[in-house]
Short mmCIF file of C-alpha atoms in Angstrom, two decimals:
data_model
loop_
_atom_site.label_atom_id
_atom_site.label_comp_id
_atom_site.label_asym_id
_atom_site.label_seq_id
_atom_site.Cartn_x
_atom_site.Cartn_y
_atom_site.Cartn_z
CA UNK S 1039 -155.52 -33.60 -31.08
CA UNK S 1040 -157.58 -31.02 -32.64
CA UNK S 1041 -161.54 -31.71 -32.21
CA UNK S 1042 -162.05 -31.27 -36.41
CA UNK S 1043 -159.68 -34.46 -36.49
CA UNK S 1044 -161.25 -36.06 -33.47
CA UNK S 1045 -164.56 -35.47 -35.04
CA UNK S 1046 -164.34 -37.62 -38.05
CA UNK S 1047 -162.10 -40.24 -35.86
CA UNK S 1048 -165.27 -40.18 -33.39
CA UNK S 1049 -167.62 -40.46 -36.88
CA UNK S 1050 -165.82 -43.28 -38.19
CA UNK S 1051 -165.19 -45.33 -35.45
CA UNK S 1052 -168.15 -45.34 -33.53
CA UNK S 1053 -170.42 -47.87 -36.26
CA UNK S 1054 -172.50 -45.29 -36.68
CA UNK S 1055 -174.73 -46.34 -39.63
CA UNK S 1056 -173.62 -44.64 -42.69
CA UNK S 1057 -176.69 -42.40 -43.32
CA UNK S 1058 -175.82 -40.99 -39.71
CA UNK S 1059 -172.22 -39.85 -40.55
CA UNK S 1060 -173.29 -38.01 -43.97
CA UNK S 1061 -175.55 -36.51 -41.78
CA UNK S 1062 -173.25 -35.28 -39.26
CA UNK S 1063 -172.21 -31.20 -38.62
CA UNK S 1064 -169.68 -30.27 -41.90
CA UNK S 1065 -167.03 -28.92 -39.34
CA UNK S 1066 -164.06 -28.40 -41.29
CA UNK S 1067 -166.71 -27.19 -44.14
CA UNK S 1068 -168.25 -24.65 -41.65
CA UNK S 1069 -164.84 -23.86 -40.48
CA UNK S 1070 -163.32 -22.99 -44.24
CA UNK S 1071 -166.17 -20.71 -44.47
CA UNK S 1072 -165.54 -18.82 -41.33
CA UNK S 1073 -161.92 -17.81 -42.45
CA UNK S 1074 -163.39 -16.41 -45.48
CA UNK S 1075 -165.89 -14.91 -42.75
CA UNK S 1076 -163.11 -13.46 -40.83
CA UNK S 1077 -161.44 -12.09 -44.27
CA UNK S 1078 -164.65 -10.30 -44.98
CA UNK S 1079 -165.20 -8.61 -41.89
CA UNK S 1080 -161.31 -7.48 -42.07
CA UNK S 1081 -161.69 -6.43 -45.67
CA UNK S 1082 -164.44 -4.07 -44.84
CA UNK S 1083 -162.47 -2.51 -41.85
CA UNK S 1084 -163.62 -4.80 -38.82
CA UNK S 1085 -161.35 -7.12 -37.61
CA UNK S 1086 -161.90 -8.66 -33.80
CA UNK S 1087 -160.88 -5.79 -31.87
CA UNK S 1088 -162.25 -3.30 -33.44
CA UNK S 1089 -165.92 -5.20 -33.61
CA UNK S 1090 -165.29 -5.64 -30.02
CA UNK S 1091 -165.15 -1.96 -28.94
CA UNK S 1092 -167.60 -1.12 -31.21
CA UNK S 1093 -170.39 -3.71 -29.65
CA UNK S 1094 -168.96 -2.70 -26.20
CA UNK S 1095 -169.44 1.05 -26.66
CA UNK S 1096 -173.42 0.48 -28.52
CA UNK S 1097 -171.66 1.75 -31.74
CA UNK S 1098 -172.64 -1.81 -33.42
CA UNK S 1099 -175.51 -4.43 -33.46
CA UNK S 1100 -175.62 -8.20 -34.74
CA UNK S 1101 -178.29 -10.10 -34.62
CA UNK S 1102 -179.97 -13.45 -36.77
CA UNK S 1103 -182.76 -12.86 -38.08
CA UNK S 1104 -185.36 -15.20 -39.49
CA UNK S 1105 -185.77 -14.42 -43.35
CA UNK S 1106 -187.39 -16.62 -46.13
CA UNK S 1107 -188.44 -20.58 -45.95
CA UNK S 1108 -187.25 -19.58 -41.77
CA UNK S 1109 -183.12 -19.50 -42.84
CA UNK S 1110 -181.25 -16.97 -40.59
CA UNK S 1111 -179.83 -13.97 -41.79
CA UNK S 1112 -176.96 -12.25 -39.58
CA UNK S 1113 -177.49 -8.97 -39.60
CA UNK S 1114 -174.65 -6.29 -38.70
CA UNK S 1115 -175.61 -2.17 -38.28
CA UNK S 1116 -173.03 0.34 -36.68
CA UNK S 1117 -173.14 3.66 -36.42
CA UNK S 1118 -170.37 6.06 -37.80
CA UNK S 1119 -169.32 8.91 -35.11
CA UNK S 1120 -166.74 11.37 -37.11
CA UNK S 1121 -163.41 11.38 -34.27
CA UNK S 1122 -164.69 8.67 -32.50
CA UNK S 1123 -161.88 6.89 -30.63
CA UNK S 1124 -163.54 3.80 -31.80
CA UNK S 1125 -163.48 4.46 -35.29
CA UNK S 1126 -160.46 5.75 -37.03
CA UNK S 1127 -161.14 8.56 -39.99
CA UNK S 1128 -160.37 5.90 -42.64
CA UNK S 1129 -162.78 3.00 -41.52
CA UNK S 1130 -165.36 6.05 -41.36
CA UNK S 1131 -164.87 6.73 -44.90
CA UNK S 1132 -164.67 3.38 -45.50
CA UNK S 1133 -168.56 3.38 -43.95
CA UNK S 1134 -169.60 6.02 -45.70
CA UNK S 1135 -168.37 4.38 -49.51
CA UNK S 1136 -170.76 1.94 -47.94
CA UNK S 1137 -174.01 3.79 -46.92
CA UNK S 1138 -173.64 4.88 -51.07
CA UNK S 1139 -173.78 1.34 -52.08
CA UNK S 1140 -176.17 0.53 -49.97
CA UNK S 1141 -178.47 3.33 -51.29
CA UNK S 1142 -177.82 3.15 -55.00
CA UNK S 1143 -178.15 -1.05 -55.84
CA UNK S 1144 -180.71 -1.82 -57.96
CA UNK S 1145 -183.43 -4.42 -57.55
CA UNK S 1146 -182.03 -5.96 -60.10
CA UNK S 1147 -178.25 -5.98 -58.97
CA UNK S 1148 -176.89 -9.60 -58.67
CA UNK S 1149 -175.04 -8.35 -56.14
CA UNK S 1150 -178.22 -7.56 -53.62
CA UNK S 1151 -178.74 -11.15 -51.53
CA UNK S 1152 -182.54 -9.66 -49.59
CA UNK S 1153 -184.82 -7.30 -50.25
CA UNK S 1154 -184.02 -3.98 -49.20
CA UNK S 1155 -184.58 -2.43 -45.55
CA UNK S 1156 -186.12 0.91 -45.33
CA UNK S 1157 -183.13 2.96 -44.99
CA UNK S 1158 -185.31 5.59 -43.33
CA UNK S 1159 -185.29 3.92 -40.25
CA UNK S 1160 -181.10 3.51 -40.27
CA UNK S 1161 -180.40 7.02 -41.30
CA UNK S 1162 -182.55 8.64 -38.37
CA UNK S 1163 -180.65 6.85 -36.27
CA UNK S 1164 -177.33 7.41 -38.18
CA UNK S 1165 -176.98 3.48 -38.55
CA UNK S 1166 -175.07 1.67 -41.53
CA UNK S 1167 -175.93 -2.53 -42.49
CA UNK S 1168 -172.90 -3.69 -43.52
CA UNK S 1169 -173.12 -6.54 -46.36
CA UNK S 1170 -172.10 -9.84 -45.24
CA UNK S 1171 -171.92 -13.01 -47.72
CA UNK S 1172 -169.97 -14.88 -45.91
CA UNK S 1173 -171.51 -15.04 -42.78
CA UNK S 1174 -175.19 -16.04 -44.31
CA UNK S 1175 -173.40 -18.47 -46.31
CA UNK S 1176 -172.06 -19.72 -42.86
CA UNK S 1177 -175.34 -19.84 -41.06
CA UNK S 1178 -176.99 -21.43 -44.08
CA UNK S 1179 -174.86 -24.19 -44.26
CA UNK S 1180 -175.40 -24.60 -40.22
CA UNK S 1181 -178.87 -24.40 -40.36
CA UNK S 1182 -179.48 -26.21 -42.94
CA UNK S 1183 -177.49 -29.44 -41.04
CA UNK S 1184 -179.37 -29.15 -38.12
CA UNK S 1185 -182.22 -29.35 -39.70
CA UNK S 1186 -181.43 -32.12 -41.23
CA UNK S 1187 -180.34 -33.69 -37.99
CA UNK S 1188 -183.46 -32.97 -36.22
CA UNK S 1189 -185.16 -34.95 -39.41
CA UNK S 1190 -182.70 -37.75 -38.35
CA UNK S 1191 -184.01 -37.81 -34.93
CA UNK S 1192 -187.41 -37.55 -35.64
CA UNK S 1193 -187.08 -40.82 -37.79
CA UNK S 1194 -185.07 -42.51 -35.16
CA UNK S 1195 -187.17 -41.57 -32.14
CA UNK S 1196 -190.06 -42.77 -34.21
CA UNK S 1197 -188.50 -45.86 -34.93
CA UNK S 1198 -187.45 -46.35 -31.59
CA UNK S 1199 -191.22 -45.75 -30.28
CA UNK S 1200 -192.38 -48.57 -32.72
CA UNK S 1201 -189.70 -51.24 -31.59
CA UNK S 1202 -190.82 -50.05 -27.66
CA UNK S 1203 -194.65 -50.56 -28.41
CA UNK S 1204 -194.16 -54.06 -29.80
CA UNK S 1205 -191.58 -55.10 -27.20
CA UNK S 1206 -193.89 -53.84 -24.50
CA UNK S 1207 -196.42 -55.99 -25.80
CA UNK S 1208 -194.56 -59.32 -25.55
CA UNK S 1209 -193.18 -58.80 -22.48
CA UNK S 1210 -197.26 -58.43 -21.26
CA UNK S 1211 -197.89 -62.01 -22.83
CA UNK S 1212 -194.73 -63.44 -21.15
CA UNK S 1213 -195.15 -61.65 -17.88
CA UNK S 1214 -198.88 -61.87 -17.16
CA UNK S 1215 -200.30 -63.39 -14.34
CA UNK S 1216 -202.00 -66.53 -14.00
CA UNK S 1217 -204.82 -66.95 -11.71
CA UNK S 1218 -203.92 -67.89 -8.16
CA UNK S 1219 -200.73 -68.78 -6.94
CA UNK S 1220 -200.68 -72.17 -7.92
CA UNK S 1221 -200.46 -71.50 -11.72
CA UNK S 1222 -197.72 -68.99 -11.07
CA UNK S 1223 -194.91 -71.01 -12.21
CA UNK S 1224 -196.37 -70.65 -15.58
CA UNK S 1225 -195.68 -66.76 -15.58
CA UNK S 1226 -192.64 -65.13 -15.60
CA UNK S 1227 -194.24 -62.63 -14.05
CA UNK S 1228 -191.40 -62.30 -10.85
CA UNK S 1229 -188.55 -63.10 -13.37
CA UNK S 1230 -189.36 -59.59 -15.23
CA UNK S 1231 -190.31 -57.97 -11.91
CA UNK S 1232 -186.93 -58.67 -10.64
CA UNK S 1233 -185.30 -57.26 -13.43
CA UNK S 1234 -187.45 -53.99 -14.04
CA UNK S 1235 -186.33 -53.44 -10.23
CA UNK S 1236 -182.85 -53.55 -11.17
CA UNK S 1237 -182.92 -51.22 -14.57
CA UNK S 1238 -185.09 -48.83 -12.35
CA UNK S 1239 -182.16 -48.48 -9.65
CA UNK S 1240 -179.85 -48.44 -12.64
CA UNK S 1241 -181.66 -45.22 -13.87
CA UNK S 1242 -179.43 -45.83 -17.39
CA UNK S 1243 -180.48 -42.33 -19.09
CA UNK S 1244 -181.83 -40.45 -16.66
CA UNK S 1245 -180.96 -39.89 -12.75
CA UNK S 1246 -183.47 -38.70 -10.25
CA UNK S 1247 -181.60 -39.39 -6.95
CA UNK S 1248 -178.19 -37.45 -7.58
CA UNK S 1249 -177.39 -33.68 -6.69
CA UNK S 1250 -176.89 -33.08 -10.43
CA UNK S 1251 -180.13 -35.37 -11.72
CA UNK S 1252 -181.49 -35.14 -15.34
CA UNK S 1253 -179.97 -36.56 -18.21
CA UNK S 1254 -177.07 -38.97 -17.79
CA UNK S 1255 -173.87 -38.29 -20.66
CA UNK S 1256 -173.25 -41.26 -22.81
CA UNK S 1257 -170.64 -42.64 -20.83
CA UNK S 1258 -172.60 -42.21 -17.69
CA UNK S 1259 -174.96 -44.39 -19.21
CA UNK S 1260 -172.77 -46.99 -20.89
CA UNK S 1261 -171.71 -47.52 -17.63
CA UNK S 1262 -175.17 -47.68 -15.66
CA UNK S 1263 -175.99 -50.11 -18.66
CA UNK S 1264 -173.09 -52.41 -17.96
CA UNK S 1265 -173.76 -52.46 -14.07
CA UNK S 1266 -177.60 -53.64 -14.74
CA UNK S 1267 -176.28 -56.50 -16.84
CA UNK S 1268 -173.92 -57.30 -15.09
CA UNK S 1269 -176.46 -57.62 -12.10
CA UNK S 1270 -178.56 -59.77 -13.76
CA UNK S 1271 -176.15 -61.98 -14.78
CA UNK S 1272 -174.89 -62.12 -10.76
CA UNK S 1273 -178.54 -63.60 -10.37
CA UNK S 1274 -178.81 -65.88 -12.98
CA UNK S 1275 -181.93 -64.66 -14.03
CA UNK S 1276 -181.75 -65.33 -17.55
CA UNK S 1277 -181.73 -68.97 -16.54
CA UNK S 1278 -184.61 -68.74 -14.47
CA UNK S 1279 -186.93 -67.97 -17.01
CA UNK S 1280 -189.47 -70.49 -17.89
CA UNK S 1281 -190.37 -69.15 -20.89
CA UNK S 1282 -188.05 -68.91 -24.22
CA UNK S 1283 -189.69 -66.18 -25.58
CA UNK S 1284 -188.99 -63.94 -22.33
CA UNK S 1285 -185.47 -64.87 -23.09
CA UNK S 1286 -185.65 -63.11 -26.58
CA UNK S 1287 -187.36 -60.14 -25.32
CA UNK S 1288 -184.91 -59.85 -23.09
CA UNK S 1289 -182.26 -59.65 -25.88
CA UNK S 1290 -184.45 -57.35 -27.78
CA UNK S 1291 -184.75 -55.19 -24.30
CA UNK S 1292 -180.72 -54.96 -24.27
CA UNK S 1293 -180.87 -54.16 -27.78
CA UNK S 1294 -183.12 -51.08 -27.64
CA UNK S 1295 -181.35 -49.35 -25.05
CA UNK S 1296 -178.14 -49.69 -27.07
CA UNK S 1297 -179.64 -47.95 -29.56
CA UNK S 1298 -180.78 -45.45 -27.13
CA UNK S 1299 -177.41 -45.00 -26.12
CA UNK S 1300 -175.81 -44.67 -29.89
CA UNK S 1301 -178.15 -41.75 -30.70
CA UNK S 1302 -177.87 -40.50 -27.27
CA UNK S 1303 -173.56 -40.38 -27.80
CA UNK S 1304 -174.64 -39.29 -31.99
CA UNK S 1305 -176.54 -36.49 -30.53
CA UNK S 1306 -173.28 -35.39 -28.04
CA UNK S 1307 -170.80 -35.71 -30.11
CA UNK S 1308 -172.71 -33.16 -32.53
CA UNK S 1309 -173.99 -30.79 -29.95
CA UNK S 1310 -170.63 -30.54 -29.62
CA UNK S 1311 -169.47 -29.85 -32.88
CA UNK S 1312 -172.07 -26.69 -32.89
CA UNK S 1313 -170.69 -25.48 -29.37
CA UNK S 1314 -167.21 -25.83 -30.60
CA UNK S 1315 -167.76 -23.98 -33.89
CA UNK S 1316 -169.81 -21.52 -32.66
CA UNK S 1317 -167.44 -20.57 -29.76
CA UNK S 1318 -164.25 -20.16 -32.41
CA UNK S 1319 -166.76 -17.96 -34.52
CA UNK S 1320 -166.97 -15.70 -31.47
CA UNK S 1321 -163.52 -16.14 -31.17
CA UNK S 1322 -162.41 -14.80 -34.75
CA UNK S 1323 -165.24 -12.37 -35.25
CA UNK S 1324 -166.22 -11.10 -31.44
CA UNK S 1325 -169.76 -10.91 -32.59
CA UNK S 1326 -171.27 -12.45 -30.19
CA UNK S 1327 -173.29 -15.09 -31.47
CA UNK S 1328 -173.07 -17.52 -28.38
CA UNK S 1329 -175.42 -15.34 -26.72
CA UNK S 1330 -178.56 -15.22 -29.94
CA UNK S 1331 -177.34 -18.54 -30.90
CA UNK S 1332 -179.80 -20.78 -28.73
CA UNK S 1333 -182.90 -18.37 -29.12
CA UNK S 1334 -182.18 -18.21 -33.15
CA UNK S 1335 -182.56 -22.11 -32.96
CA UNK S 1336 -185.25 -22.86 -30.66
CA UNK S 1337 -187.00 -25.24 -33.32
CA UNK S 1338 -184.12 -27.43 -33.06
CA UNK S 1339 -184.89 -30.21 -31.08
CA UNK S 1340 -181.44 -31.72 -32.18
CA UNK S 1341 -179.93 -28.97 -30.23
CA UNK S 1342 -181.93 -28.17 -27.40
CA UNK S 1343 -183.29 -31.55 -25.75
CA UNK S 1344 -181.73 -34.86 -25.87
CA UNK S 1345 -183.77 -38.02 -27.26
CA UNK S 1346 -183.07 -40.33 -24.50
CA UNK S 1347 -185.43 -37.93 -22.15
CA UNK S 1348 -188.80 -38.86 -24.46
CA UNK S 1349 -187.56 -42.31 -25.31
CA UNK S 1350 -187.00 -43.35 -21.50
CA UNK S 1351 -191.11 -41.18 -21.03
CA UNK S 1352 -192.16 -44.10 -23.38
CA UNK S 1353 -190.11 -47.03 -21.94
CA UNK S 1354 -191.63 -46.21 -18.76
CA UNK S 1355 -194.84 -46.17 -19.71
CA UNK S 1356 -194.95 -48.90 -22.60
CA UNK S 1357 -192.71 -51.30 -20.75
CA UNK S 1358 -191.83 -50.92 -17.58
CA UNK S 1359 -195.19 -50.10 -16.65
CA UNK S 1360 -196.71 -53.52 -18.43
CA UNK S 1361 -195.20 -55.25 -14.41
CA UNK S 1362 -196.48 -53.27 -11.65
CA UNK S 1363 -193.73 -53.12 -8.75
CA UNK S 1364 -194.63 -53.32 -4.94
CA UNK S 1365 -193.20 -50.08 -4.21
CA UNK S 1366 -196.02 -48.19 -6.06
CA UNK S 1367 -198.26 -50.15 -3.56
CA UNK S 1368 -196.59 -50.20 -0.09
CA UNK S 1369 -198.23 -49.24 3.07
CA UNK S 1370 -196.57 -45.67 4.02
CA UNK S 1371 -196.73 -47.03 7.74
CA UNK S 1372 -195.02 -50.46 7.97
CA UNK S 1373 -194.14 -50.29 4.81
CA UNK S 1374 -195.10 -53.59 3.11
CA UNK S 1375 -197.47 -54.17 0.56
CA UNK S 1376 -200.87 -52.24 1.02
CA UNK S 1377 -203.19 -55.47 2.16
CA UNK S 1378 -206.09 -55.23 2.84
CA UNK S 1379 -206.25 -52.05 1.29
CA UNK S 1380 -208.04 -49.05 3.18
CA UNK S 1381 -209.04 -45.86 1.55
CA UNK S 1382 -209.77 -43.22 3.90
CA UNK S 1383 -212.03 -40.59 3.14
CA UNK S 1384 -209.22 -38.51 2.54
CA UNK S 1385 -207.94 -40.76 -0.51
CA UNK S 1386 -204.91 -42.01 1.13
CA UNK S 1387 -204.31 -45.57 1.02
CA UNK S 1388 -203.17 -47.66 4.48
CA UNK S 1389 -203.13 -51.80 4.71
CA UNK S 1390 -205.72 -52.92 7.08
CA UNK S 1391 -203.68 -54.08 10.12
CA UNK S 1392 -202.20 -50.51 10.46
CA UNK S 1393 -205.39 -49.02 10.35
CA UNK S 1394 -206.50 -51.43 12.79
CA UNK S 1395 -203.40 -50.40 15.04
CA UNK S 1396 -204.16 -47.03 15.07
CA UNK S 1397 -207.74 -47.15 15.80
CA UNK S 1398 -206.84 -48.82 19.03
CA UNK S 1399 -204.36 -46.26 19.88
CA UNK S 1400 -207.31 -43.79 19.31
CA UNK S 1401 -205.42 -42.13 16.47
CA UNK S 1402 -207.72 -39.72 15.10
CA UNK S 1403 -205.16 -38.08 12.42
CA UNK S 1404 -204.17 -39.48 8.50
CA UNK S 1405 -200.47 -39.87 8.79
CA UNK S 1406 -199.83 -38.20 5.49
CA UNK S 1407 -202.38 -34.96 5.47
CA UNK S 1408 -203.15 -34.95 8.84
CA UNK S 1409 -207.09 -35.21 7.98
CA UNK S 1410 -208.96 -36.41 10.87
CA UNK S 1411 -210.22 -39.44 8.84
CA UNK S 1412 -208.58 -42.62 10.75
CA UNK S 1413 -211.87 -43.34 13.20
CA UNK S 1414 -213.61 -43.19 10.27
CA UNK S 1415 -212.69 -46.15 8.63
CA UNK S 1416 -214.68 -49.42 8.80
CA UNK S 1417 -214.67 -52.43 6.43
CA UNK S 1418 -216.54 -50.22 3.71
CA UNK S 1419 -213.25 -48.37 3.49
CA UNK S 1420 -211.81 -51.67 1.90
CA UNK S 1421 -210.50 -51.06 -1.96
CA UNK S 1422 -212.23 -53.93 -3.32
CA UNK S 1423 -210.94 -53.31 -6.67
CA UNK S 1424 -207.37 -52.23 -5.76
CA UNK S 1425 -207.73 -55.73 -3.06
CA UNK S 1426 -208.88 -57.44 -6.87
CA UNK S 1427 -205.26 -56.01 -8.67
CA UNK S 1428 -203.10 -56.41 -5.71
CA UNK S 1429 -204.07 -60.19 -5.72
CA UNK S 1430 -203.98 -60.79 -9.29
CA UNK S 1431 -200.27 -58.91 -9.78
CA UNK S 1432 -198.35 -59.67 -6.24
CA UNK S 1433 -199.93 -63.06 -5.02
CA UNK S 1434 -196.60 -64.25 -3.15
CA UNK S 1435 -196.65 -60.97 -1.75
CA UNK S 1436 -200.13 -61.03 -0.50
CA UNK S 1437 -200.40 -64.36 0.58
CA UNK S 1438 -196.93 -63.41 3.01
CA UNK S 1439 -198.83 -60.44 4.21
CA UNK S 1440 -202.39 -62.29 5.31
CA UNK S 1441 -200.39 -64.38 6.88
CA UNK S 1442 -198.41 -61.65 8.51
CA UNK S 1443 -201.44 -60.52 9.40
CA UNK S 1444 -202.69 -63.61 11.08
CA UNK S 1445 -199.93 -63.69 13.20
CA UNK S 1446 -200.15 -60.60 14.69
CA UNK S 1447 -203.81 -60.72 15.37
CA UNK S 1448 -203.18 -64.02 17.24
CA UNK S 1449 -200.80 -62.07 19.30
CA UNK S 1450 -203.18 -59.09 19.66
CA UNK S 1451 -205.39 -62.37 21.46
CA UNK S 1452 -203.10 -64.48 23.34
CA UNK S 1453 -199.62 -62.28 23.72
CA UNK S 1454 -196.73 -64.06 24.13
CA UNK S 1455 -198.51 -67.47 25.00
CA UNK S 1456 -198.20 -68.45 21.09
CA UNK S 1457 -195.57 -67.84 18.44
CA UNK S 1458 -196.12 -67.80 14.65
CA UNK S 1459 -197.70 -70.79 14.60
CA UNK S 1460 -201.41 -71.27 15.17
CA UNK S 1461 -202.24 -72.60 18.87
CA UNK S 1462 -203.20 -76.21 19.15
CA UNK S 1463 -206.14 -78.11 21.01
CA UNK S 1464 -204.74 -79.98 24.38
CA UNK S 1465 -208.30 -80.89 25.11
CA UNK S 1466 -208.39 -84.22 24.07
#
């Protein structure tokens, strides 16, 4: 199937909204004007082959240029060698019928399409412009689209922002944390926890742990997007809520990223329409364009970045952020959650029963910078304010660790002659 046809198939079947689609790359438009592209260049004595040589052998220059209200303007200069191998006698005279044109239109001639370039500067160097309509006509028609595209995706990221902002603000009233550990079970604080944890290892839209990490495709991401709720199904979580409006958030949450992923597969599938049209323009014409393409467009965000890379930036931080997870606040050393906290001089954070441990191995050295901060420490070193957070956000978590804690300092006193438990009184 030819991609023109699987283009509009794509278009139409996708439920893309309808604005999108009339919005889309013209690709058998911008096609029908490259044939007449194609029929200019051979009209004037340059087909393919003969452009070819002529760029290969310095004898010819295209470039786009930026002219008015910032539309590109392809510009093509060779330069006529009498007996050239590259240029037969008849394309020559062909040139030099156009060098005449070129320096007796009028201001005033319909015919002229931009002001008119020094031709001082062209004859010292022996160079001819050669006219093209067809090819401006082309790039106008494909800048102008993209434009309009990145206007599209400006509105939708925008859009998309909004709807993140006012989710991430729900899911704070939902998931915030009661005071103590008792009132816990009015939060559904570990509920959301649990499932930030699993979109996180899901990395939907973007991948930081593969060889080739970045931006996921579309399908890539369909399918992380089916494995995370799929996951949370396998857990039931939905049915462990306590709250009902968690359990609308969470259908809102689903929601946004499949809108994430329909502009993120919108954006592909015309990225791909430029790539393919560009590539048969170098094809029929051998100009090169490929190559000054990307530069020439550098404004176009459509083109050059993909919108699920800022969209996930403000997920992160507007959601996912809103419930802390106990990975950002692990001990580096035993590798549970950082309690009590200890701040060394050097800034690096270490729970209390590791510093402990190391202090009594007469371990002078931070395990992370190697700063000889570790005899240092004292109960001043404590992170009262991080101790403060850490209780608030992770009391299960805390409340294990103290008592991890416990145990091993009873240990530290009596070895083996206790177990977990705390020792009893035989006295009496």
């Amino acid at each position: 199937m030819k991609f023109g046809h699987a283009f509009q198939e794509a278009l139409q079947g996708e439920t893309y909204p309808q604005h999108w689609v009339e919005k889309a790359i013209p690709y058998r438009q911008l096609k029908k004007i490259l044939g007449k592209v194609r029929e200019e260049l051979i009209k004037k004595g340059y087909d393919a082959d003969t452009l070819h040589q002529l760029l290969a052998d310095h004898n010819a220059k295209y470039s786009l240029e930026e002219g008015e209200s910032h539309l590109l303007k392809p510009r093509l200069v060779v330069r006529p060698i009498p007996g050239s191998p590259t240029l037969p006698p008849e394309r020559y005279e062909k040139l030099e019928e156009l060098t005449e044109l070129a320096t007796t239109i009028s201001p005033s001639d319909p015919r002229e399409l931009a002001p008119p370039e020094p031709q001082v500067a062209l004859e010292e160097q022996n160079w001819v412009k050669i006219p093209l309509d067809a090819d401006a006509r082309f790039f106008n028609v494909l800048q102008t689209d993209v434009g309009g595209l990145d206007m599209l995706q400006s509105e939708e990221r925008k859009a998309m922002n909004e709807s993140i902002t006012t989710l991430g603000s729900e899911i704070a009233v939902v998931a915030r944390p009661q005071k103590g550990l008792i009132r816990v079970h009015k939060s559904d604080l570990y509920r959301w926890r649990e499932i930030f944890e699993l979109y996180l290892a899901a990395q939907v839209f973007f991948s930081t742990t593969e060889a080739k990490g970045g931006v996921r495709s579309s399908e890539k991401a369909r399918k992380q997007l089916v494995w995370f709720q799929d996951e949370v199904e396998k857990r039931d979580l939905l049915n462990k809520f306590k709250l009902e409006a968690s359990i609308n958030a969470y259908t809102r949450f689903l929601a946004l990223n499949a809108t994430v992923l329909q502009n993120v597969k919108f954006q592909e599938l015309n990225q791909t329409a430029v790539v393919k049209i560009i590539k048969k323009f170098d094809k029929q014409t051998s100009l090169g364009v490929k190559a000054t393409f990307p530069q020439a467009f550098h404004s176009a965000n459509f083109i050059a970045e993909s919108i699920a890379k800022d969209i996930c930036a403000t997920l992160s931080n507007d959601i996912l952020a809103v419930v802390p997870q106990v990975a950002d606040y692990t001990c580096t050393i035993c590798l549970s959650i950082c309690w009590l906290p200890i701040r060394l001089k050097c800034d690096h954070l270490f729970c209390i029963r590791c510093m402990i441990k190391l202090q009594h191995r007469n371990k002078k050295h931070c395990p992370l910078c190697r700063a000889k901060t570790i005899m240092d420490a004292t109960d001043a070193n404590i992170d009262i304010q991080l101790m403060h957070y850490l209780e608030k956000w992770f009391p299960k978590e805390t409340k294990e660790k103290q008592t991890t804690n416990e145990a091993d300092r009873r240990k530290e006193l009596f070895g083996d002659l206790v177990g977990d438990q705390p020792p009893t009184c035989n006295v009496m």
